[in-house]
Amino acid sequence: MTKNNFAVETRGLRKSFGSVEVLKGIDLQVERGTVYAILGPNGAGKTTLVNILSTLIRPDSGTAQVFGLDVVHDADKVRGMVGLTGQFAAVDEELSGRDNLVLFGRLTGYGRKAAYARADELLDAFDLTDAAYRHAGKYSGGMRRRLDIAAAMLVMPDLLFLDEPTTGLDPRSRNGVWDIVRTLVDRGTTVLLTTQYLEEADQLADRLAVIDGGTVIAEGTAAELKASVGSGTVHIRLTKPEQRALAEQVLQRELDAAAVRLHAEPASLSAQVSDPELAARLLTELSREGIETVQFSLGQPSLDEVFLALTGRPAEEEKEENVS
Amino acid sequence: MSTNQPKLLRVLTVSSHPNRPNALSAVLTFTWRSLKKTVSQLPYMAIDVLIFPVIFLLIFTFMFGGAISGSTGNYLQFLLPGMLVYTVTTMTVYIGISIKTDIDRGVFNRFRTLPFWQPAAIIGTMLVNLLSYAAALATTIAFGLLLGFRPEAGLTGALLALLLVIMYAFSVSWIFACIGVVAKKTESITSMTYIVLYPLMFTSNVFTDTSTMPDWLGPIIAYNPISLASTAARGLMHGTATAQDLITALAGMALFILVFAPLTFRLYRQKAKQ
Ligand SMILES: Nc1ncnc2c1ncn2[C@@H]1O[C@H](COP(=O)(O)OP(=O)(O)OP(=O)(O)O)[C@@H](O)[C@H]1O
Ligand SMILES: [Mg+2]
């Protein structure tokens, strides 16, 4: 067992189902104590990757280590350190929420009393006390997701896998899950999550990898990825709305006829810029023409734009793709 | 959701790492789980343990009684011990179905990542199924007594017969447990009932004395596990059991358990590890 700084390290990970090659050589390094997001459209292989890392399925070739332990050869030890909340809730629908936690608690090794105590405090912290005695099969999606995360928290894992933890949740529930992730990271757990929401990766992740078609097509911090795409948006609000036509001309001239967007609000306009230095020159040009601005800001591209630039497709459209 | 951050932090800061549970407590945990589920399914269970045994006992006693033994009273004396075997045999399929259902459900993925002795899931469920077998057997005997059945070896004989039939059911359960683990679809387990169990049941000596059947069927009937169990149960019930009857019946059960229990465990663990 080699000591290293990585919670997860994979090399050339491959996996096929029949003739379908799902992972075509994945190399990843996740540092301890960080949140790492795997981003990708439907069918990209996110769940397959998470299942390999959490020892549920075996890779065809390549290696994967969790805290320096091989997920195939040291599967039992790895299981002792990781928690998994899969894409589809792994709870017993015919038992109440409380009984679910007691069941899993007992199977984790808690004594009877300790299992009930742990179940009750988890129910309380995850806001499930009112539904404690209802069958988990009757829970709403958000409640089931919380129960599933709570089940992964019976003993604190050193590494937690969350496979699309907020898909199908309303914004409030999503925020709740984000709180949980942040709390976990504060106390030192490493979190590896998959998501289709770029905002989620942006909000939570220290680093992220975009996978598409079974390979990593981009890796880095959200800022790095955005910078690598190399374009941002400049937002301008004018003091005098009547100067907007003039401002538009200046923008078009300076930015080589890049698309300038006129907003519904009469004093606002925005445009894509490929180079931050251009934006600085723009500001000078505007004041030289006597155009006063209330607001002049340079925004980074959104991850949506990044995704589009990387895959040639917008992130949202992918959702319809996986019908076959 | 309005998660309570301080509460959350406290709950998530606990760093208790219990030792992995021993095999016995894992089995008991699954027994508890299975009991919880059984309680919520009591109405359906009632059909199996109360209504079916009564209906079949009535049907076979009054339909075949006159034709086979000349009188229903005589026939009941012959039929009832076999009916005990018949009743539990049809129930053993359930263990296969519940194992398969578990494997198909999301909860199996959670079980697989927990550090307990995996076969506990099967044994725990099976132990609770034994309770329902016992209930069905009790119904059959009670109703038989009502219809005029009298065990010639008295209470001891009846209890011994009951014990033997439960052991038989336990041994056959392993076959279905094994099928439950490997089956691709739940339906294929149910169809095994028709393909394997019913032919075996009707070529056994549960309903008729085998001496009236054609010679070529003889060996099939003689080594049919259902026949072996029926003969032994009948012998215990009426005090006519020979040592050989009992030994062959018990040997057959032991064989099933020795072959299918380890096989089931192996296949299940493979499935859990994949
Ligand atoms: N057990 C399996 N047998 C056959 N094919 C599979 C299996 N599991 C996954 N696949 C295939 O592998 C591909 C990747 O699946 P995976 O579930 O890893 O994608 P994903 O990125 O998690 O997608 P989603 O966003 O929809 O959850 C898909 O084409 C899927 O059909
Ligand atoms: Mg998935």
XYZ file of C-alpha atoms and ligand atoms in Angstrom:
630
model
C 0.000 0.000 0.000
C 1.527 3.218 -1.152
C 0.927 6.405 0.711
C -0.087 9.294 -1.421
C -2.123 12.411 -1.346
C -4.916 11.257 -3.527
C -8.285 10.060 -2.390
C -8.866 8.679 -5.856
C -6.382 7.912 -8.561
C -7.198 6.074 -11.763
C -5.033 5.129 -14.692
C -6.279 3.993 -18.055
C -9.577 2.758 -16.671
C -11.596 0.882 -19.275
C -14.944 -0.814 -19.157
C -17.174 -2.314 -21.808
C -20.628 -3.779 -21.557
C -20.790 -6.354 -24.332
C -19.619 -4.576 -27.425
C -20.308 -1.117 -26.030
C -17.144 0.564 -24.850
C -18.314 2.828 -22.052
C -15.021 3.962 -20.531
C -12.113 4.301 -22.892
C -9.206 4.989 -20.598
C -9.990 7.354 -17.738
C -7.159 9.052 -15.827
C -8.212 10.975 -12.744
C -6.634 12.315 -9.591
C -8.766 13.561 -6.748
C -7.005 15.226 -3.854
C -8.003 14.436 -0.300
C -10.439 16.757 1.349
C -11.730 18.287 -1.851
C -14.939 18.172 -3.828
C -14.469 16.790 -7.289
C -17.202 16.898 -9.894
C -17.577 14.608 -12.869
C -19.573 16.356 -15.502
C -21.034 14.717 -18.524
C -24.137 14.184 -20.593
C -26.393 11.127 -20.337
C -24.568 7.941 -21.176
C -21.137 9.502 -20.780
C -20.158 6.787 -18.316
C -20.428 8.717 -15.031
C -22.338 6.035 -13.161
C -20.091 3.318 -14.555
C -17.058 5.201 -13.275
C -18.562 5.743 -9.829
C -19.600 2.082 -9.624
C -16.060 0.989 -10.384
C -14.602 3.335 -7.784
C -17.079 2.177 -5.138
C -16.283 -1.517 -5.909
C -19.708 -2.345 -7.294
C -18.347 -3.340 -10.690
C -14.883 -4.273 -11.891
C -12.966 -2.472 -14.582
C -11.863 -4.452 -17.648
C -8.406 -2.933 -17.498
C -6.508 -0.069 -15.965
C -6.194 0.606 -12.261
C -8.196 2.545 -9.725
C -7.025 3.312 -6.230
C -8.914 4.770 -3.326
C -6.585 6.157 -0.659
C -3.875 4.056 -2.235
C -5.936 0.854 -2.069
C -6.801 -1.024 -5.215
C -10.563 -1.172 -5.750
C -10.385 -4.713 -7.109
C -7.830 -6.383 -4.851
C -8.579 -4.490 -1.661
C -12.307 -4.163 -2.291
C -13.242 -4.980 1.315
C -10.942 -2.330 2.759
C -12.129 0.203 0.233
C -15.730 -0.524 1.216
C -14.867 0.321 4.770
C -13.782 3.817 3.752
C -16.273 4.899 1.143
C -19.942 5.747 1.185
C -22.122 5.659 -1.894
C -25.313 7.415 -2.742
C -26.113 6.082 -6.152
C -28.144 7.618 -8.912
C -31.113 5.504 -7.876
C -31.904 5.345 -4.191
C -30.592 2.215 -2.476
C -33.207 1.987 0.234
C -35.750 -0.681 1.136
C -39.045 0.702 -0.048
C -41.108 -1.663 2.066
C -39.575 -0.451 5.314
C -40.041 2.871 7.057
C -37.296 5.473 6.825
C -36.307 4.773 10.405
C -36.230 1.023 9.919
C -34.062 1.522 6.854
C -31.455 3.383 8.859
C -31.652 0.867 11.700
C -31.246 -1.999 9.226
C -28.195 -0.485 7.576
C -26.838 0.598 10.957
C -27.041 -2.948 12.321
C -25.388 -4.292 9.191
C -22.632 -1.730 9.612
C -21.971 -3.072 13.096
C -23.910 -0.836 15.474
C -25.561 -2.569 18.409
C -29.341 -2.423 18.639
C -29.528 0.634 20.871
C -26.774 2.500 19.094
C -28.407 1.781 15.730
C -31.707 3.319 16.841
C -29.953 6.314 18.376
C -27.910 6.942 15.240
C -30.990 6.502 13.041
C -32.957 9.039 15.062
C -30.256 11.684 15.053
C -29.741 11.280 11.324
C -33.486 11.536 10.699
C -33.492 14.707 12.731
C -30.529 16.299 10.983
C -31.842 15.375 7.543
C -35.291 16.711 8.292
C -37.024 13.372 8.068
C -38.359 13.021 11.582
C -41.936 13.637 10.481
C -41.705 10.880 7.906
C -39.701 8.487 10.072
C -42.459 5.894 10.307
C -43.665 6.081 6.725
C -42.603 3.515 4.133
C -39.645 4.788 2.135
C -41.513 3.774 -1.022
C -43.986 6.563 -0.281
C -41.314 9.253 0.081
C -40.951 12.076 -2.403
C -37.840 12.131 -4.569
C -36.122 14.673 -2.348
C -36.925 12.776 0.838
C -35.700 9.527 -0.618
C -32.498 11.206 -1.721
C -31.940 12.564 1.776
C -32.641 9.175 3.324
C -30.162 7.654 0.918
C -27.493 10.189 1.802
C -28.231 9.698 5.506
C -27.716 5.957 5.017
C -24.285 6.666 3.593
C -23.523 8.737 6.718
C -24.134 6.002 9.311
C -20.425 5.851 9.746
C -18.610 8.838 8.360
C -16.981 7.810 5.129
C -13.571 9.189 4.242
C -14.730 9.401 0.673
C -18.307 9.875 -0.401
C -19.611 9.212 -3.890
C -22.730 11.081 -4.900
C -24.096 10.066 -8.277
C -26.289 12.888 -9.567
C -27.375 13.856 -6.059
C -29.689 16.641 -7.123
C -31.218 15.423 -10.356
C -34.940 15.916 -10.156
C -34.854 17.992 -6.967
C -36.400 21.420 -6.602
C -34.051 24.349 -5.937
C -34.649 24.258 -2.197
C -33.872 20.566 -1.881
C -30.875 21.104 -4.115
C -29.579 23.744 -1.758
C -30.112 21.338 1.099
C -27.949 18.710 -0.580
C -25.315 21.339 -1.299
C -25.285 22.266 2.393
C -24.682 18.651 3.262
C -21.791 18.430 0.833
C -20.217 21.599 2.190
C -20.595 20.397 5.768
C -19.000 17.098 4.891
C -16.041 18.726 3.245
C -15.615 21.027 6.221
C -15.147 18.002 8.397
C -12.600 16.504 6.053
C -14.515 14.083 3.872
C -13.565 13.929 0.216
C -16.578 14.105 -2.052
C -16.743 12.898 -5.612
C -19.985 13.803 -7.273
C -21.393 13.476 -10.743
C -23.766 15.970 -12.181
C -25.343 17.245 -15.317
C -25.771 20.683 -13.825
C -22.932 22.988 -14.606
C -24.022 25.336 -11.882
C -23.676 22.572 -9.342
C -20.087 21.881 -10.319
C -19.437 25.604 -10.320
C -20.898 25.994 -6.819
C -19.379 23.006 -5.098
C -16.379 21.591 -6.824
C -12.743 22.446 -6.290
C -11.904 20.683 -9.513
C -13.914 19.031 -12.180
C -13.570 16.692 -15.087
C -15.807 16.721 -18.118
C -16.294 13.281 -19.585
C -17.944 12.599 -22.873
C -17.977 9.399 -24.884
C -15.926 7.584 -22.254
C -12.915 9.892 -22.096
C -11.982 12.942 -20.075
C -12.233 15.839 -22.472
C -11.318 18.540 -19.974
C -10.012 18.713 -16.416
C -9.214 21.513 -14.020
C -10.779 24.093 -11.765
C -13.917 25.751 -12.989
C -11.926 28.954 -13.517
C -9.253 27.160 -15.535
C -11.823 25.549 -17.723
C -13.534 28.820 -18.324
C -10.234 30.498 -19.102
C -9.302 27.727 -21.497
C -12.357 28.501 -23.522
C -11.005 32.018 -23.610
C -14.074 34.119 -23.930
C -16.121 36.085 -21.513
C -18.958 38.478 -21.622
C -18.790 42.199 -21.026
C -21.947 43.711 -19.530
C -22.465 47.465 -19.879
C -25.126 49.730 -18.438
C -25.238 53.308 -19.705
C -26.125 56.419 -17.775
C -28.097 57.747 -20.771
C -30.156 55.192 -22.681
C -30.121 57.420 -25.788
C -26.384 56.740 -26.153
C -26.919 53.044 -26.676
C -26.768 53.123 -30.476
C -23.444 54.897 -30.279
C -22.126 52.457 -27.711
C -23.168 49.600 -29.960
C -21.126 51.047 -32.804
C -18.069 51.369 -30.557
C -18.393 47.775 -29.420
C -18.774 46.489 -32.928
C -15.757 48.442 -34.104
C -13.503 47.463 -31.215
C -14.526 43.830 -30.992
C -14.342 43.125 -34.714
C -18.062 42.979 -35.261
C -18.636 40.430 -32.537
C -22.281 39.879 -31.691
C -23.541 42.690 -29.501
C -26.704 41.984 -27.567
C -29.128 44.767 -26.761
C -31.068 43.939 -23.625
C -34.717 44.593 -22.948
C -33.652 47.170 -20.429
C -33.001 50.260 -22.658
C -29.661 51.222 -21.116
C -28.015 47.787 -21.213
C -26.013 45.874 -23.745
C -23.485 43.072 -23.689
C -20.983 41.398 -25.988
C -18.609 38.445 -26.144
C -14.933 39.265 -25.739
C -12.150 36.785 -26.359
C -9.433 38.694 -24.503
C -9.656 40.582 -21.191
C -7.270 43.255 -22.521
C -9.764 44.102 -25.217
C -12.285 44.851 -22.524
C -9.955 47.369 -20.917
C -9.502 49.144 -24.235
C -13.222 49.131 -24.713
C -13.717 51.118 -21.543
C -11.259 53.774 -22.692
C -12.882 54.001 -26.114
C -16.317 54.453 -24.597
C -15.231 57.369 -22.404
C -13.395 58.949 -25.361
C -16.709 58.988 -27.242
C -18.287 60.645 -24.199
C -20.378 57.648 -23.247
C -20.888 57.387 -19.509
C -21.417 53.992 -17.934
C -23.099 53.103 -14.676
C -21.792 49.563 -14.833
C -19.035 47.928 -16.796
C -18.292 44.337 -15.880
C -16.427 41.481 -17.425
C -18.036 38.175 -16.632
C -16.395 34.800 -17.096
C -18.078 32.431 -19.489
C -20.592 30.178 -17.809
C -19.848 26.489 -17.634
C -22.605 26.075 -20.173
C -20.538 27.996 -22.649
C -17.533 25.913 -21.675
C -19.435 22.731 -22.260
C -20.624 23.928 -25.617
C -17.105 24.869 -26.635
C -15.714 21.503 -25.514
C -18.292 19.141 -26.891
C -19.724 21.177 -29.685
C -23.139 20.673 -28.160
C -24.996 22.593 -25.519
C -25.248 20.786 -22.204
C -29.011 20.918 -22.011
C -29.771 19.108 -25.238
C -27.996 15.960 -24.104
C -30.887 14.997 -21.928
C -32.956 13.798 -24.839
C -30.155 11.744 -26.312
C -30.132 8.570 -24.309
C -33.339 7.062 -25.612
C -31.895 4.185 -27.695
C -35.355 21.347 2.496
C -34.150 23.459 5.295
C -31.254 21.489 6.617
C -30.193 22.542 9.984
C -26.513 23.276 9.536
C -25.334 23.047 13.181
C -27.351 19.887 13.720
C -25.983 18.488 10.522
C -22.463 19.343 11.500
C -22.868 17.615 14.847
C -24.307 14.472 13.327
C -21.631 14.388 10.689
C -18.828 15.006 13.145
C -19.412 11.780 15.037
C -16.611 9.475 14.100
C -17.717 6.173 15.551
C -16.492 3.272 13.511
C -18.210 0.155 14.838
C -16.620 -3.222 14.180
C -18.149 -5.268 11.419
C -21.151 -7.226 12.687
C -20.702 -10.941 13.349
C -22.541 -13.433 11.164
C -25.165 -14.213 13.792
C -26.200 -10.621 14.374
C -26.337 -10.063 10.614
C -28.662 -13.074 10.292
C -30.827 -11.809 13.140
C -30.981 -8.385 11.525
C -32.321 -9.926 8.342
C -34.772 -11.984 10.359
C -36.009 -8.753 11.904
C -36.280 -7.117 8.477
C -38.183 -10.057 7.095
C -40.565 -10.082 10.060
C -41.265 -6.366 9.598
C -42.157 -6.996 5.989
C -44.238 -10.041 6.799
C -46.315 -8.042 9.231
C -47.197 -5.543 6.516
C -48.157 -8.409 4.208
C -50.235 -10.324 6.687
C -53.434 -10.329 4.603
C -51.672 -12.003 1.662
C -49.917 -14.388 3.987
C -53.237 -15.417 5.448
C -54.282 -16.762 2.071
C -51.251 -19.005 1.952
C -51.223 -20.231 5.494
C -54.963 -20.422 6.187
C -57.008 -20.601 3.040
C -54.965 -22.666 0.557
C -54.287 -25.549 2.956
C -57.964 -25.786 3.827
C -59.153 -25.619 0.224
C -56.722 -28.220 -1.029
C -57.375 -30.566 1.813
C -61.111 -30.331 1.090
C -60.693 -30.773 -2.643
C -58.426 -33.766 -2.465
C -60.263 -35.472 0.356
C -63.673 -35.263 -1.215
C -62.770 -35.508 -4.899
C -60.370 -38.430 -4.716
C -61.325 -39.963 -1.411
C -64.101 -42.200 -2.644
C -62.365 -43.128 -5.862
C -58.970 -43.905 -4.393
C -59.611 -45.396 -1.004
C -63.256 -46.266 -1.072
C -64.092 -43.819 1.713
C -63.055 -40.287 2.562
C -62.213 -41.235 6.131
C -59.661 -43.857 5.115
C -58.277 -41.603 2.463
C -57.752 -38.725 4.859
C -55.651 -40.966 7.088
C -53.452 -41.640 4.077
C -53.577 -38.202 2.476
C -52.966 -35.768 5.299
C -49.278 -36.403 5.982
C -48.623 -36.093 2.258
C -50.692 -32.928 2.136
C -48.331 -31.442 4.699
C -45.469 -32.051 2.289
C -47.502 -30.758 -0.640
C -48.424 -27.550 1.187
C -44.905 -26.526 2.114
C -43.457 -27.574 -1.220
C -45.494 -24.965 -3.053
C -44.436 -22.372 -0.493
C -40.702 -22.899 -0.917
C -40.826 -20.956 -4.174
C -41.246 -17.738 -2.211
C -37.701 -17.715 -0.898
C -36.475 -17.648 -4.495
C -38.811 -14.816 -5.335
C -37.846 -12.728 -2.322
C -34.130 -13.176 -2.999
C -34.580 -12.246 -6.636
C -36.685 -9.227 -5.672
C -33.959 -8.034 -3.324
C -31.277 -8.428 -5.963
C -33.313 -6.432 -8.451
C -34.069 -3.620 -6.029
C -31.771 -0.717 -5.360
C -31.319 -1.858 -1.782
C -29.076 -4.704 -2.945
C -26.471 -2.131 -3.963
C -26.419 -0.815 -0.426
C -26.132 -4.331 1.043
C -23.214 -5.003 -1.249
C -21.263 -2.057 0.085
C -21.841 -2.934 3.753
C -19.262 -5.043 5.592
C -21.474 -7.906 6.829
C -21.420 -11.605 5.933
C -23.507 -11.487 2.756
C -25.315 -14.883 2.994
C -26.999 -13.561 6.152
C -29.480 -11.894 3.808
C -30.621 -15.299 2.560
C -30.593 -17.179 5.848
C -32.428 -14.452 7.750
C -35.200 -14.372 5.181
C -35.403 -18.135 5.138
C -35.819 -18.391 8.904
C -38.897 -16.208 8.761
C -40.260 -18.276 5.893
C -39.967 -21.338 8.150
C -42.440 -19.650 10.487
C -44.977 -19.332 7.723
C -44.423 -22.981 6.759
C -45.117 -23.935 10.345
C -48.295 -21.860 10.334
C -49.538 -23.499 7.144
C -48.758 -26.945 8.527
C -50.600 -26.183 11.744
C -53.644 -25.129 9.741
C -53.543 -28.295 7.681
C -53.313 -30.535 10.718
C -55.963 -28.638 12.655
C -58.384 -28.772 9.772
C -57.531 -32.418 9.184
C -58.412 -33.204 12.794
C -61.707 -31.432 12.257
C -62.435 -33.623 9.245
C -61.700 -36.732 11.308
C -58.003 -37.317 10.835
C -56.400 -39.179 13.751
C -52.629 -39.642 13.996
C -52.179 -43.210 15.156
C -48.886 -42.397 16.836
C -50.567 -39.662 18.838
C -49.218 -36.230 19.610
C -45.578 -37.302 19.585
C -46.002 -38.810 16.137
C -47.700 -35.677 14.852
C -45.003 -33.413 16.223
C -42.221 -35.543 14.833
C -43.914 -35.574 11.449
C -44.277 -31.817 11.609
C -40.624 -31.401 12.427
C -39.634 -33.651 9.579
C -41.745 -31.733 7.094
C -40.279 -28.421 8.220
C -36.806 -29.836 7.776
C -37.820 -31.018 4.349
C -39.114 -27.537 3.483
C -35.868 -26.007 4.698
C -33.867 -28.312 2.463
C -35.998 -27.642 -0.612
C -35.858 -23.901 0.081
C -32.160 -23.990 -0.758
C -32.936 -25.158 -4.274
C -35.181 -22.173 -4.806
C -32.782 -19.849 -3.033
C -30.190 -20.930 -5.563
C -32.591 -20.451 -8.443
C -33.509 -17.045 -7.019
C -29.883 -15.958 -7.119
C -29.212 -17.037 -10.699
C -32.615 -16.347 -12.279
C -32.658 -13.632 -14.904
C -36.323 -12.870 -14.328
C -38.719 -13.379 -11.453
C -41.171 -15.040 -13.821
C -38.696 -17.793 -14.581
C -38.724 -18.753 -10.903
C -42.498 -19.019 -10.933
C -42.443 -21.102 -14.074
C -40.010 -23.495 -12.400
C -42.935 -24.327 -10.140
C -44.909 -25.596 -13.101
C -42.024 -27.249 -14.877
C -40.430 -28.989 -11.923
C -42.629 -28.974 -8.842
C -46.009 -29.972 -10.219
C -44.746 -32.947 -12.246
C -42.798 -34.104 -9.178
C -45.809 -33.612 -6.981
C -48.142 -35.655 -9.154
C -45.635 -38.452 -9.684
C -45.240 -38.777 -5.946
C -47.139 -40.871 -3.473
C -48.807 -37.847 -1.868
C -52.192 -38.598 -3.402
C -52.139 -42.306 -4.193
C -50.343 -45.415 -3.216
C -47.670 -45.914 -5.871
C -48.287 -49.647 -6.168
C -51.074 -48.936 -8.624
C -48.827 -47.023 -11.016
C -47.066 -48.563 -14.033
C -43.738 -50.269 -13.352
C -41.560 -47.897 -15.315
C -42.693 -45.025 -13.088
C -41.682 -46.979 -10.000
C -38.076 -45.755 -9.576
C -39.006 -42.185 -10.420
C -41.650 -42.238 -7.752
C -39.487 -44.039 -5.231
C -36.651 -41.536 -5.410
C -38.865 -38.521 -5.787
C -37.950 -36.370 -2.792
C -41.586 -35.503 -2.283
C -42.400 -39.207 -1.986
C -39.527 -39.786 0.402
C -40.715 -37.005 2.666
C -44.366 -38.125 2.445
C -43.540 -41.719 3.270
C -41.492 -40.661 6.269
C -44.140 -38.198 7.464
C -46.855 -40.804 7.068
C -44.770 -43.330 8.946
C -44.127 -40.960 11.830
C -47.732 -39.867 11.992
C -49.051 -43.408 12.219
C -46.156 -45.056 13.999
C -45.220 -47.268 11.053
C -41.984 -45.592 9.985
C -39.107 -47.910 9.262
C -35.551 -46.849 9.941
C -34.898 -47.045 6.238
C -37.769 -44.657 5.428
C -36.385 -42.105 7.821
C -32.773 -42.506 6.783
C -33.487 -42.118 3.078
C -35.680 -39.076 3.710
C -33.100 -37.406 5.922
C -30.270 -38.302 3.560
C -32.160 -36.698 0.695
C -32.636 -33.505 2.688
C -29.011 -33.458 3.771
C -27.979 -33.861 0.153
C -30.049 -30.855 -0.923
C -28.638 -28.688 1.824
C -25.048 -29.788 1.311
C -25.225 -29.150 -2.412
C -27.412 -26.092 -2.674
C -26.571 -24.054 0.421
C -22.852 -23.616 -0.360
C -23.669 -23.132 -4.027
C -26.194 -20.437 -3.199
C -23.734 -18.651 -0.913
C -21.043 -18.732 -3.561
C -23.274 -17.477 -6.323
C -24.741 -14.783 -4.104
C -21.357 -13.504 -3.020
C -20.204 -13.500 -6.616
C -23.251 -11.509 -7.502
C -22.567 -9.122 -4.644
C -18.957 -8.706 -5.718
C -19.493 -8.958 -9.449
N -24.945 -3.048 -16.883
C -24.912 -2.512 -18.107
N -25.083 -3.293 -19.190
C -25.028 -2.781 -20.436
N -24.825 -1.483 -20.720
C -24.646 -0.653 -19.695
C -24.690 -1.113 -18.333
N -24.476 -0.053 -17.522
C -24.315 1.008 -18.328
N -24.413 0.667 -19.632
C -24.257 1.560 -20.766
O -23.102 2.317 -20.559
C -23.287 3.650 -20.999
C -22.919 4.609 -19.877
O -23.801 4.431 -18.806
P -23.703 5.242 -17.463
O -24.860 4.822 -16.639
O -22.352 5.072 -16.889
O -23.876 6.721 -17.975
P -24.127 8.041 -17.129
O -23.078 8.994 -17.525
O -24.245 7.715 -15.689
O -25.507 8.520 -17.699
P -26.735 9.256 -16.953
O -26.412 10.700 -16.939
O -27.888 8.962 -17.837
O -26.871 8.647 -15.598
C -24.718 3.756 -21.463
O -24.727 3.689 -22.862
C -25.382 2.558 -20.870
O -26.396 2.090 -21.707
Mg -25.670 7.862 -14.318
